[in-house]
PDB file of C-alpha atoms in Angstrom:
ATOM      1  CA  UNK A   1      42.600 -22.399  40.501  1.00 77.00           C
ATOM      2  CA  UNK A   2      43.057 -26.280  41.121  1.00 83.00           C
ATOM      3  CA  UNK A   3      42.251 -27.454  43.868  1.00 88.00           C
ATOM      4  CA  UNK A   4      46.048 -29.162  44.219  1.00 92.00           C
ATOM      5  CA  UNK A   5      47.988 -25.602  43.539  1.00 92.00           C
ATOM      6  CA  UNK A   6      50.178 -25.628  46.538  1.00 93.00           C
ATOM      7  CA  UNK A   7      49.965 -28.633  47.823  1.00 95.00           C
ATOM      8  CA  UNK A   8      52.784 -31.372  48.950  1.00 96.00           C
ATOM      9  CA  UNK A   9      51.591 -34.795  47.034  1.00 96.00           C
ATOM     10  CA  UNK A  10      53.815 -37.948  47.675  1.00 96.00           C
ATOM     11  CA  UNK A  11      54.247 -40.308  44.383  1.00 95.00           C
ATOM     12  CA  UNK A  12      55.704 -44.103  45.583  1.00 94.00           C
ATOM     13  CA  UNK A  13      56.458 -45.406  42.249  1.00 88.00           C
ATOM     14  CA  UNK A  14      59.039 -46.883  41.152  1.00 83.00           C
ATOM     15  CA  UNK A  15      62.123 -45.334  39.518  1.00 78.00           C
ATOM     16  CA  UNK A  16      61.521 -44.360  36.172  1.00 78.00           C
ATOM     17  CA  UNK A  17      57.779 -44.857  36.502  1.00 80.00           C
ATOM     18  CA  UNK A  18      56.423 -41.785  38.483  1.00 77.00           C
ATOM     19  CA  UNK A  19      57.275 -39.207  35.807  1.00 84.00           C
ATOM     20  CA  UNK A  20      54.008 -38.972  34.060  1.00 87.00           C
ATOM     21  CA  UNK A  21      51.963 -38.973  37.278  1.00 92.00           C
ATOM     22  CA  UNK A  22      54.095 -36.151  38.674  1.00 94.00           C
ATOM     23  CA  UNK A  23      54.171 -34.387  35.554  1.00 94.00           C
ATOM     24  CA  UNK A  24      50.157 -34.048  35.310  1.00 94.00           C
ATOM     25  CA  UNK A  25      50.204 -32.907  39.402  1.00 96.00           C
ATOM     26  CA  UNK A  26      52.686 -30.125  38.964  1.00 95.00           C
ATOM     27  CA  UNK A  27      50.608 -29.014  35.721  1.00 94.00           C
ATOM     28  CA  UNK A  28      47.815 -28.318  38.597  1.00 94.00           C
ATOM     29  CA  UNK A  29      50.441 -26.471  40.687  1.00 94.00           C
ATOM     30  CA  UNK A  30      51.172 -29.803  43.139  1.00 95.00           C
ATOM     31  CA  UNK A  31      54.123 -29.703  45.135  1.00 96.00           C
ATOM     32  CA  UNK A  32      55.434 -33.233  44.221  1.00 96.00           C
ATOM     33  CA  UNK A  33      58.042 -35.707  46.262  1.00 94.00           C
ATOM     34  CA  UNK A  34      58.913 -38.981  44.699  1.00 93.00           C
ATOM     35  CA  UNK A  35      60.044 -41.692  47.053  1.00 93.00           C
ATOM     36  CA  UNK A  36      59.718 -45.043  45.331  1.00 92.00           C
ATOM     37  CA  UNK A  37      58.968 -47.647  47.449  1.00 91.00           C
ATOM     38  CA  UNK A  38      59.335 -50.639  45.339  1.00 90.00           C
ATOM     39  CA  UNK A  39      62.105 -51.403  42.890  1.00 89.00           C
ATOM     40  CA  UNK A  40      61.019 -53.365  39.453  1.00 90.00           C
ATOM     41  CA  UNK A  41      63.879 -56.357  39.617  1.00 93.00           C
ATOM     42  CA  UNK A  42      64.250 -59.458  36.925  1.00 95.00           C
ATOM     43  CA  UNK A  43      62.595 -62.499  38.299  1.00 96.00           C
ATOM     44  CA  UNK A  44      64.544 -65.183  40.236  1.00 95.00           C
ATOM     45  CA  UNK A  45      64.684 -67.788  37.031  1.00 96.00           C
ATOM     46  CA  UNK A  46      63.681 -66.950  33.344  1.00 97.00           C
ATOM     47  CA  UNK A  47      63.408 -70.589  32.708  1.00 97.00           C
ATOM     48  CA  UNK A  48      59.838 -70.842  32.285  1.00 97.00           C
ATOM     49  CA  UNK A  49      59.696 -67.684  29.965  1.00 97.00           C
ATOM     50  CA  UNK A  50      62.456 -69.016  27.791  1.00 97.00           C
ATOM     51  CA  UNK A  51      59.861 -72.556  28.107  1.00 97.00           C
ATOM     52  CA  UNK A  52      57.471 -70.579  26.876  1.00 97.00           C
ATOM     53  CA  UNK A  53      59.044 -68.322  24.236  1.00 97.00           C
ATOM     54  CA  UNK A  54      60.421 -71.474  22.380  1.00 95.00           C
ATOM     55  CA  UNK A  55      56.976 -72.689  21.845  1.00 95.00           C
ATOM     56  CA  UNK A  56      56.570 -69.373  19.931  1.00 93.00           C
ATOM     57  CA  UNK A  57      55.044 -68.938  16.760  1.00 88.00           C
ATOM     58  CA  UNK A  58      52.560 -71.505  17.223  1.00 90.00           C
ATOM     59  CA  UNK A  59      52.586 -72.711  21.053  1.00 94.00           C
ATOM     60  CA  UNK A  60      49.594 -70.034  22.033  1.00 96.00           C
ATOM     61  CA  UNK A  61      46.261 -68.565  20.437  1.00 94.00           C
ATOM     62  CA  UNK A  62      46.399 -65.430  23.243  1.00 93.00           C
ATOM     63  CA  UNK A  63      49.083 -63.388  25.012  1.00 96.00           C
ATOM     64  CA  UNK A  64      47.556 -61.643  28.276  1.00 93.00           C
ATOM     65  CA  UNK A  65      48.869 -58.483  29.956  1.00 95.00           C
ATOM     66  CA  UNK A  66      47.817 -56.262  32.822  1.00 90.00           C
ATOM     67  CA  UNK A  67      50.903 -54.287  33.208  1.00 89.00           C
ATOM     68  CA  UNK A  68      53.240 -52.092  30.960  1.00 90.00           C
ATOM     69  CA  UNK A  69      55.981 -53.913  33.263  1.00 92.00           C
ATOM     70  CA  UNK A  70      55.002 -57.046  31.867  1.00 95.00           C
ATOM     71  CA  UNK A  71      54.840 -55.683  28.681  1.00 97.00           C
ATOM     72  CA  UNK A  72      58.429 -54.343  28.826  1.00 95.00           C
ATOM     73  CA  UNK A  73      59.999 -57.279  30.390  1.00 96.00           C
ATOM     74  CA  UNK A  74      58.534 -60.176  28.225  1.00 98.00           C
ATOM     75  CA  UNK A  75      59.143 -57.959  25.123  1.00 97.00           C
ATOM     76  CA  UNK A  76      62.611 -57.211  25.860  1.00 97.00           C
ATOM     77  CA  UNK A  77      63.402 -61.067  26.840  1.00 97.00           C
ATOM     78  CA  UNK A  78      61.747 -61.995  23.345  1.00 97.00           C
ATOM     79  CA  UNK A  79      63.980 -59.862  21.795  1.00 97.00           C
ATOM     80  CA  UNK A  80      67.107 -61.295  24.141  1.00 96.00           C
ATOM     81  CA  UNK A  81      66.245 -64.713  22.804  1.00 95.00           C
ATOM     82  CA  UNK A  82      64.984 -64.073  19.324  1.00 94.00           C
ATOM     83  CA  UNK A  83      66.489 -61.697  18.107  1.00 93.00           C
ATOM     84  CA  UNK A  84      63.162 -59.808  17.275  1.00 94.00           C
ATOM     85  CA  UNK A  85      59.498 -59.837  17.794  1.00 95.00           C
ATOM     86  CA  UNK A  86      58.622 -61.992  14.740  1.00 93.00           C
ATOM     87  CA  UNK A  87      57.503 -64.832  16.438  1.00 94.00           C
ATOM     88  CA  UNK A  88      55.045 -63.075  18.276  1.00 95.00           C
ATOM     89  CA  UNK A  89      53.072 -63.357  14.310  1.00 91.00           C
ATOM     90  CA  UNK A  90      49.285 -64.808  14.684  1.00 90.00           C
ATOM     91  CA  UNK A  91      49.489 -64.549  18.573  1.00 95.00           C
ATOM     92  CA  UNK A  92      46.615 -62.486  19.577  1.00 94.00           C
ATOM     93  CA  UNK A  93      47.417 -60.420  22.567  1.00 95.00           C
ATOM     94  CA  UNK A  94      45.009 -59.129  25.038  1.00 92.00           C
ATOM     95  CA  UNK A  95      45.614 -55.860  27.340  1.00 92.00           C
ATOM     96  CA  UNK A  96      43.856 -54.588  30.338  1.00 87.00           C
ATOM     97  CA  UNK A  97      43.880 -51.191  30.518  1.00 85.00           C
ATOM     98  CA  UNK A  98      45.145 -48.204  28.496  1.00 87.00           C
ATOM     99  CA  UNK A  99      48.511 -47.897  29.771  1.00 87.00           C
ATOM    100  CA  UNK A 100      49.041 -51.685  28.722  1.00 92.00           C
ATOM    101  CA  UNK A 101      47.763 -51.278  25.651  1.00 93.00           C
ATOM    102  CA  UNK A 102      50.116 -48.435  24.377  1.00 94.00           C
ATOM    103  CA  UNK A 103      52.844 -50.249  25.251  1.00 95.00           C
ATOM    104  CA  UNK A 104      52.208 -52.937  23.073  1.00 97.00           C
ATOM    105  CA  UNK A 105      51.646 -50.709  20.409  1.00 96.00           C
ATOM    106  CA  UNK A 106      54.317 -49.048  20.212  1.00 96.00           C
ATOM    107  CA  UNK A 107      55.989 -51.770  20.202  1.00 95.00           C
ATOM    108  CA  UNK A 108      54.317 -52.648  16.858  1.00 95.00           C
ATOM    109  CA  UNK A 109      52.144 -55.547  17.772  1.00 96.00           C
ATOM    110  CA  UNK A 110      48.377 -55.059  17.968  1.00 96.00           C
ATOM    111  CA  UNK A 111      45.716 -55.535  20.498  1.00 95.00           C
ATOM    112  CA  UNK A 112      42.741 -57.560  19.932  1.00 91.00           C
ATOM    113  CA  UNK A 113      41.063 -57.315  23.171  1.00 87.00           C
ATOM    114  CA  UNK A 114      41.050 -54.600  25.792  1.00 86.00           C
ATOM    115  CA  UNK A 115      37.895 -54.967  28.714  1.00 80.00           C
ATOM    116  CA  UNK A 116      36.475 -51.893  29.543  1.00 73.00           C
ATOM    117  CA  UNK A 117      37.101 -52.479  32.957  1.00 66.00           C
ATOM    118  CA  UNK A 118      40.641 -52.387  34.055  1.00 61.00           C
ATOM    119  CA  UNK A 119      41.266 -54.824  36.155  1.00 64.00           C
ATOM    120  CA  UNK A 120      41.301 -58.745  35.584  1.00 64.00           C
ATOM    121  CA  UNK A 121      37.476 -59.487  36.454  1.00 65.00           C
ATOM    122  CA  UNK A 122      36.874 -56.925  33.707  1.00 65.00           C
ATOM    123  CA  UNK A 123      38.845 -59.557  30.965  1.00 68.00           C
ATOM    124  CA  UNK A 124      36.884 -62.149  32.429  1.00 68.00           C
ATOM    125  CA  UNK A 125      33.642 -60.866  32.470  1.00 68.00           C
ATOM    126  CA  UNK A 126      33.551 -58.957  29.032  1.00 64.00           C
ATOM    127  CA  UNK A 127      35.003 -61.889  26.908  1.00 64.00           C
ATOM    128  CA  UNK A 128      32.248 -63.543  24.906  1.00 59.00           C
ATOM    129  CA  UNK A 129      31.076 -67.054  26.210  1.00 58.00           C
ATOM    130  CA  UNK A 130      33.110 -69.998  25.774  1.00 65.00           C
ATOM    131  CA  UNK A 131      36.103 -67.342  24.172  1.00 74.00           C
ATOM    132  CA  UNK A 132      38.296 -69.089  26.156  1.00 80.00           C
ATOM    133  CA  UNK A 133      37.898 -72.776  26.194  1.00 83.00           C
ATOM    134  CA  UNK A 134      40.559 -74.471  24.823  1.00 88.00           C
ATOM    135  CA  UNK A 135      42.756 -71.827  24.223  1.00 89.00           C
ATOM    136  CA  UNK A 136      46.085 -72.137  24.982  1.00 94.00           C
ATOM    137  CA  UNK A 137      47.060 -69.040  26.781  1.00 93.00           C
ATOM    138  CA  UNK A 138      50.582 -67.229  27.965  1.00 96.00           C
ATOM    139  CA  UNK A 139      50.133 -65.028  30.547  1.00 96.00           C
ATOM    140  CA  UNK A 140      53.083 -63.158  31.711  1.00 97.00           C
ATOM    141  CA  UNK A 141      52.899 -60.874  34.859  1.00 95.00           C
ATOM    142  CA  UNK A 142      54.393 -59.866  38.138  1.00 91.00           C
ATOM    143  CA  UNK A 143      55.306 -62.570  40.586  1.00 90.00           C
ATOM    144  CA  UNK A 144      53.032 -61.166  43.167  1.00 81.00           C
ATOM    145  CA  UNK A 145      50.396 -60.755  40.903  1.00 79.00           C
ATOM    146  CA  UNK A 146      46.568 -61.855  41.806  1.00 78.00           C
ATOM    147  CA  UNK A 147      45.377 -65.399  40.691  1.00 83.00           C
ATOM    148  CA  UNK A 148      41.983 -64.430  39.613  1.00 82.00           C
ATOM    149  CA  UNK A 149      42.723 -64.977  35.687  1.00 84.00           C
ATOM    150  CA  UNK A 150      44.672 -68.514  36.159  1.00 87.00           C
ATOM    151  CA  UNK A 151      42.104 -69.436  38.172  1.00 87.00           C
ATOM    152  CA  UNK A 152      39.005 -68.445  35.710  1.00 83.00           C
ATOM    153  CA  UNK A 153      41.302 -69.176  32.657  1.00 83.00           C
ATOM    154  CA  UNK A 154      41.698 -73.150  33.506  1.00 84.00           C
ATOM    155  CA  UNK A 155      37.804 -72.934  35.052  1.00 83.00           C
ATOM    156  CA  UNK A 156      36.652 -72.325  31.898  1.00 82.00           C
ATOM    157  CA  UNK A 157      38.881 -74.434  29.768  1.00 85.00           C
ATOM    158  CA  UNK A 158      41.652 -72.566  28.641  1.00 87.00           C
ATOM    159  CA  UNK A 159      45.281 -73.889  29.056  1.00 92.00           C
ATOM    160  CA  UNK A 160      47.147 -71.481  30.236  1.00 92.00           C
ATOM    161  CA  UNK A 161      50.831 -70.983  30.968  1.00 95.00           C
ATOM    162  CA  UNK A 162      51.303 -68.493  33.903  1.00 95.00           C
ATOM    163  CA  UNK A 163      55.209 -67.022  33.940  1.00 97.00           C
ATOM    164  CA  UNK A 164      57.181 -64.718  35.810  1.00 97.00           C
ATOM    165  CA  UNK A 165      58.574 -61.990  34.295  1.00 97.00           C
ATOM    166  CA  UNK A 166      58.979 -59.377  37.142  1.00 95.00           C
ATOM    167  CA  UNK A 167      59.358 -58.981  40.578  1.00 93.00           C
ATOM    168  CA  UNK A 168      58.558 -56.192  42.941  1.00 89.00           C
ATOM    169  CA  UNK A 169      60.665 -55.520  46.153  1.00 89.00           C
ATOM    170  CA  UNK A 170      60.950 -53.193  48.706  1.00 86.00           C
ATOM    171  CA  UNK A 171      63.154 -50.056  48.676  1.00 86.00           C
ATOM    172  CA  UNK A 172      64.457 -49.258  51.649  1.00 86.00           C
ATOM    173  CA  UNK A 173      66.468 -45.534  50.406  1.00 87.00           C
ATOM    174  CA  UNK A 174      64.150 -43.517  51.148  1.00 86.00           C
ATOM    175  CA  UNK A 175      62.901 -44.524  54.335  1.00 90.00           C
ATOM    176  CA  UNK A 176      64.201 -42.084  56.450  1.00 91.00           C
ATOM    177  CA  UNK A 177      63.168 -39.183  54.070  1.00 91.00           C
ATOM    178  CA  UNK A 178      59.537 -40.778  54.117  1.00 91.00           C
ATOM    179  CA  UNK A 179      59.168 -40.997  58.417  1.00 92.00           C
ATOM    180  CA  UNK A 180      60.657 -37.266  57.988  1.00 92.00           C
ATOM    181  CA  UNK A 181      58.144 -36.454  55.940  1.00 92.00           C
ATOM    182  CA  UNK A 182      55.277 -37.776  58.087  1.00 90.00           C
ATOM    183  CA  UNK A 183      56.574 -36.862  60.976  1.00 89.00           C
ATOM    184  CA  UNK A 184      56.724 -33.245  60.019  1.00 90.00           C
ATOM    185  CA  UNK A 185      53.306 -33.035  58.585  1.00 89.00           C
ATOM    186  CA  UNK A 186      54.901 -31.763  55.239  1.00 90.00           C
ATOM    187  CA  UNK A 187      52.597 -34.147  52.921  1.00 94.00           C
ATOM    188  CA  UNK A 188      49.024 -33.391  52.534  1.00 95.00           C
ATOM    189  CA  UNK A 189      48.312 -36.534  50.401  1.00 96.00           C
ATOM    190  CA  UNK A 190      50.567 -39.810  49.759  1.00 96.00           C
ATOM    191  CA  UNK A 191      49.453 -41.622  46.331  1.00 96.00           C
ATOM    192  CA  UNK A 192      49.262 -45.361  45.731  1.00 96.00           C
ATOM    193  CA  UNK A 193      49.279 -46.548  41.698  1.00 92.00           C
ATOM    194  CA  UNK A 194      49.777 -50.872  43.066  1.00 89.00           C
ATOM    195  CA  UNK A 195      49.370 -52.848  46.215  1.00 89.00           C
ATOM    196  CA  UNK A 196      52.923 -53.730  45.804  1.00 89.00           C
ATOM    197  CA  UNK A 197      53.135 -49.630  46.756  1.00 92.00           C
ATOM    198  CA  UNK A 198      51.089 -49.543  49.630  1.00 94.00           C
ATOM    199  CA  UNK A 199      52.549 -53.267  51.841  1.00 91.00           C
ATOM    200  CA  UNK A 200      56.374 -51.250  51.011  1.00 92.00           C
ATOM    201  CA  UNK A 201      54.917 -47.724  52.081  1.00 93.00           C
ATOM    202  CA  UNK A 202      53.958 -49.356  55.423  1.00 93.00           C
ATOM    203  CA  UNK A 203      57.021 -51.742  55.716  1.00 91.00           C
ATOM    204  CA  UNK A 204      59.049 -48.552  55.588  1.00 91.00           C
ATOM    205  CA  UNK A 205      57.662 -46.587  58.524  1.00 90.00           C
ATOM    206  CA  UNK A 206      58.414 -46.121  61.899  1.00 86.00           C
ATOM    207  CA  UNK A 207      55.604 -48.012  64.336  1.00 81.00           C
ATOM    208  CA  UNK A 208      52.398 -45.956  65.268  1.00 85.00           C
ATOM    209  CA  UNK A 209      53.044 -43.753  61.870  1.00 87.00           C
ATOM    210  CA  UNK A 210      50.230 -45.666  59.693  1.00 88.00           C
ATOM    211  CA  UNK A 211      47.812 -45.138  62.685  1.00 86.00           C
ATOM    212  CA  UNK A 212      48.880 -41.279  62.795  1.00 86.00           C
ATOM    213  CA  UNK A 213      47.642 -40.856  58.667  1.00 88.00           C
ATOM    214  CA  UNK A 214      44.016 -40.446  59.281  1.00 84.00           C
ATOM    215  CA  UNK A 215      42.789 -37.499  59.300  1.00 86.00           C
ATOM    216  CA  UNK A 216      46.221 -35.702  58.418  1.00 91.00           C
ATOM    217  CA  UNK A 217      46.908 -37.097  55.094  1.00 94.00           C
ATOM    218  CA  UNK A 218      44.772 -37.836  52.339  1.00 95.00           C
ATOM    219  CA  UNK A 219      45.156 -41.265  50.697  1.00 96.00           C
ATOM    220  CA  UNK A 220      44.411 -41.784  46.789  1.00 96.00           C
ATOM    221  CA  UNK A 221      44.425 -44.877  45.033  1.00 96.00           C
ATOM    222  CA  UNK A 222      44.113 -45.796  41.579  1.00 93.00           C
ATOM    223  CA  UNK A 223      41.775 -49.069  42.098  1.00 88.00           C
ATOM    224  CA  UNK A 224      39.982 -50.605  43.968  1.00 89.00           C
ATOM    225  CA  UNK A 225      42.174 -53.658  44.402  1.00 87.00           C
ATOM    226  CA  UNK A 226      44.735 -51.105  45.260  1.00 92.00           C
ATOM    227  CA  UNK A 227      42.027 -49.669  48.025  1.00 94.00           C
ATOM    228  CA  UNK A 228      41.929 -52.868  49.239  1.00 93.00           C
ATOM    229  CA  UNK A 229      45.319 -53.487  50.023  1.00 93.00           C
ATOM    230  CA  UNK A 230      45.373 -49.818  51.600  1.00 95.00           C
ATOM    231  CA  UNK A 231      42.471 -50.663  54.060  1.00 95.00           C
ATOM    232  CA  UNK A 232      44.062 -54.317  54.694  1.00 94.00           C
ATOM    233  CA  UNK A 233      47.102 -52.784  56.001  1.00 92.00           C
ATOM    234  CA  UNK A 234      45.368 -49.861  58.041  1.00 92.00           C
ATOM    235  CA  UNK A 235      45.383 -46.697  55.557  1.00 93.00           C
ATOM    236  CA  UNK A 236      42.042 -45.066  55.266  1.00 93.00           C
ATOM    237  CA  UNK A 237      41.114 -44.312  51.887  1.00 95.00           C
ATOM    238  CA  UNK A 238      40.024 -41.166  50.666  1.00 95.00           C
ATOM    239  CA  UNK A 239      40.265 -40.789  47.161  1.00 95.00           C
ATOM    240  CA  UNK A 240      39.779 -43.979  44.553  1.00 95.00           C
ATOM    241  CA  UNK A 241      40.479 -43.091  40.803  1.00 93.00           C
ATOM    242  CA  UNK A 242      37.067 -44.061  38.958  1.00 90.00           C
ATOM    243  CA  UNK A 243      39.196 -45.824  36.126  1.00 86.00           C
ATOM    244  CA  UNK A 244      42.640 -47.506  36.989  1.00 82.00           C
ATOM    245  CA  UNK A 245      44.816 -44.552  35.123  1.00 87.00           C
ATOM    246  CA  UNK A 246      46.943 -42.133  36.114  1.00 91.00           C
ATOM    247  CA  UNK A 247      45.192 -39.270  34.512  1.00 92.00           C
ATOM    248  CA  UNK A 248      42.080 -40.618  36.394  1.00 93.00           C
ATOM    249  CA  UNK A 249      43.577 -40.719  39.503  1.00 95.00           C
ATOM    250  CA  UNK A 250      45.324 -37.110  38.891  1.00 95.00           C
ATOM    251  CA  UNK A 251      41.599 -35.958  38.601  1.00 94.00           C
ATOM    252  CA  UNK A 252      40.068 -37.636  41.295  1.00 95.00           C
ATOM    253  CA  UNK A 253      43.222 -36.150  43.730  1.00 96.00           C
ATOM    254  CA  UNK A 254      42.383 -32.849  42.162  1.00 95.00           C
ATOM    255  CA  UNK A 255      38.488 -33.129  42.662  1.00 94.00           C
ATOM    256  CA  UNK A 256      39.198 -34.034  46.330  1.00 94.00           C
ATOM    257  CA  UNK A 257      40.630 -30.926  47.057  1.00 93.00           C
ATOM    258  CA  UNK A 258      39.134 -28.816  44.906  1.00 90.00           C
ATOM    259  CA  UNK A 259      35.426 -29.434  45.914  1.00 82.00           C
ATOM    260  CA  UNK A 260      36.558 -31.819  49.268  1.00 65.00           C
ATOM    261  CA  UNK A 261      34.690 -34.911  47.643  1.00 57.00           C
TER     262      UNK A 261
END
């Protein structure tokens, strides 16, 4: 029997987002509550992506992604604008992590770089030497997202256009469901998939509830930039997904309680 049959797991992604994750924890017999804690919203200007998709075909030797969200909202504005994906031709597109990747490729383009580590220190530290200098590079990601590939993009050479294409904010619906939940000692672990997740999951609860976690409910995350974002704002971490997927962090949830490593 899994070690998650029968037990209450809360999934804070955002609408539309947590259905594979709870999908693969009910398959082990997890009780599963969604309460998103972010919302995905449109960023405050599109200017610089429309900047930047007018330079298209020609204007960039690499597209970077490290999100399906960025994925889906710079493909769908490229459409808006040009009709199609055609001037995407002769770009070549880089993707960290799995997730990212399919995305793309189902949108029909394909992916001539993937790290093997999923996170952006893996894109940096797996691309042959001197891959990057001179490139000119479009990089289109979250607003809140880390600076550790602009930085080591233009440190090594390449020019590279950094723009916005989504935003993640707060939601405040389900706050009162969530301090219920804590407060009753329903959940028996609370899941994390972005740090955008965790600084909303503590935004939304009552004072002295983060401090009240340890010990009561187990904490997963999928990363360890994720972990890091847990521990910065006072959440222990007990489980961290070996590889930044959801099916890795199902597994690692599931080996927790199954063999209480």
């Amino acid at each position: 029997m899994s070690g998650l049959a029968g037990r209450t797991v809360l999934v804070t992604r955002a609408p539309g987002q947590a259905g594979e994750f709870s999908k693969l924890l009910r398959e082990r017999g997890a009780n599963v509550v969604e309460v998103p804690t972010i919302e995905i919203v449109p960023p405050a200007s599109w200017d610089d992506v429309d900047r930047a998709i007018d330079k298209l075909p020609g204007g960039y030797d690499w597209l970077i992604f490290t999100s399906a969200n960025a994925v889906e909202c710079f493909l769908r504005r490229v459409r808006e604008r040009r009709g199609d994906l055609w001037c995407l031709a002769g770009v070549r597109i880089c993707a960290v992590g799995p997730k990212t990747r399919a995305v793309i490729e189902e949108a029909g383009l394909a992916v001539e770089f993937q790290p093997s580590v999923y996170r952006a220190e893996g894109l940096i530290q797996e691309a042959a030497e001197g891959a990057w200098r001179g490139a000119r590079v479009l990089f289109p990601r979250a607003e809140e997202g880390r600076d550790v590939i602009p930085e080591e993009m233009r440190r090594v050479g390449a020019a590279l256009d950094l723009v916005t294409v989504y935003r993640t904010v707060p939601s405040p619906a389900g706050r009162e469901k969530l301090r219920a939940l804590l407060a009753g000692g329903t959940l028996d672990a609370v899941t994390f998939t972005s740090g955008s997740t965790v600084k909303s999951f503590v935004s939304l609860l009552e004072p002295g509830q983060v401090g009240a976690i340890a010990g009561r409910v187990v904490v997963a995350c999928i990363g360890p930039v994720t972990a890091n974002d847990a521990r910065a704002a006072g959440l222990p971490v007990d489980v961290l997904a070996p590889a930044a997927t959801i099916p890795a962090l199902a597994d690692a949830l599931e080996a927790h309680f199954t063999t209480g490593v």
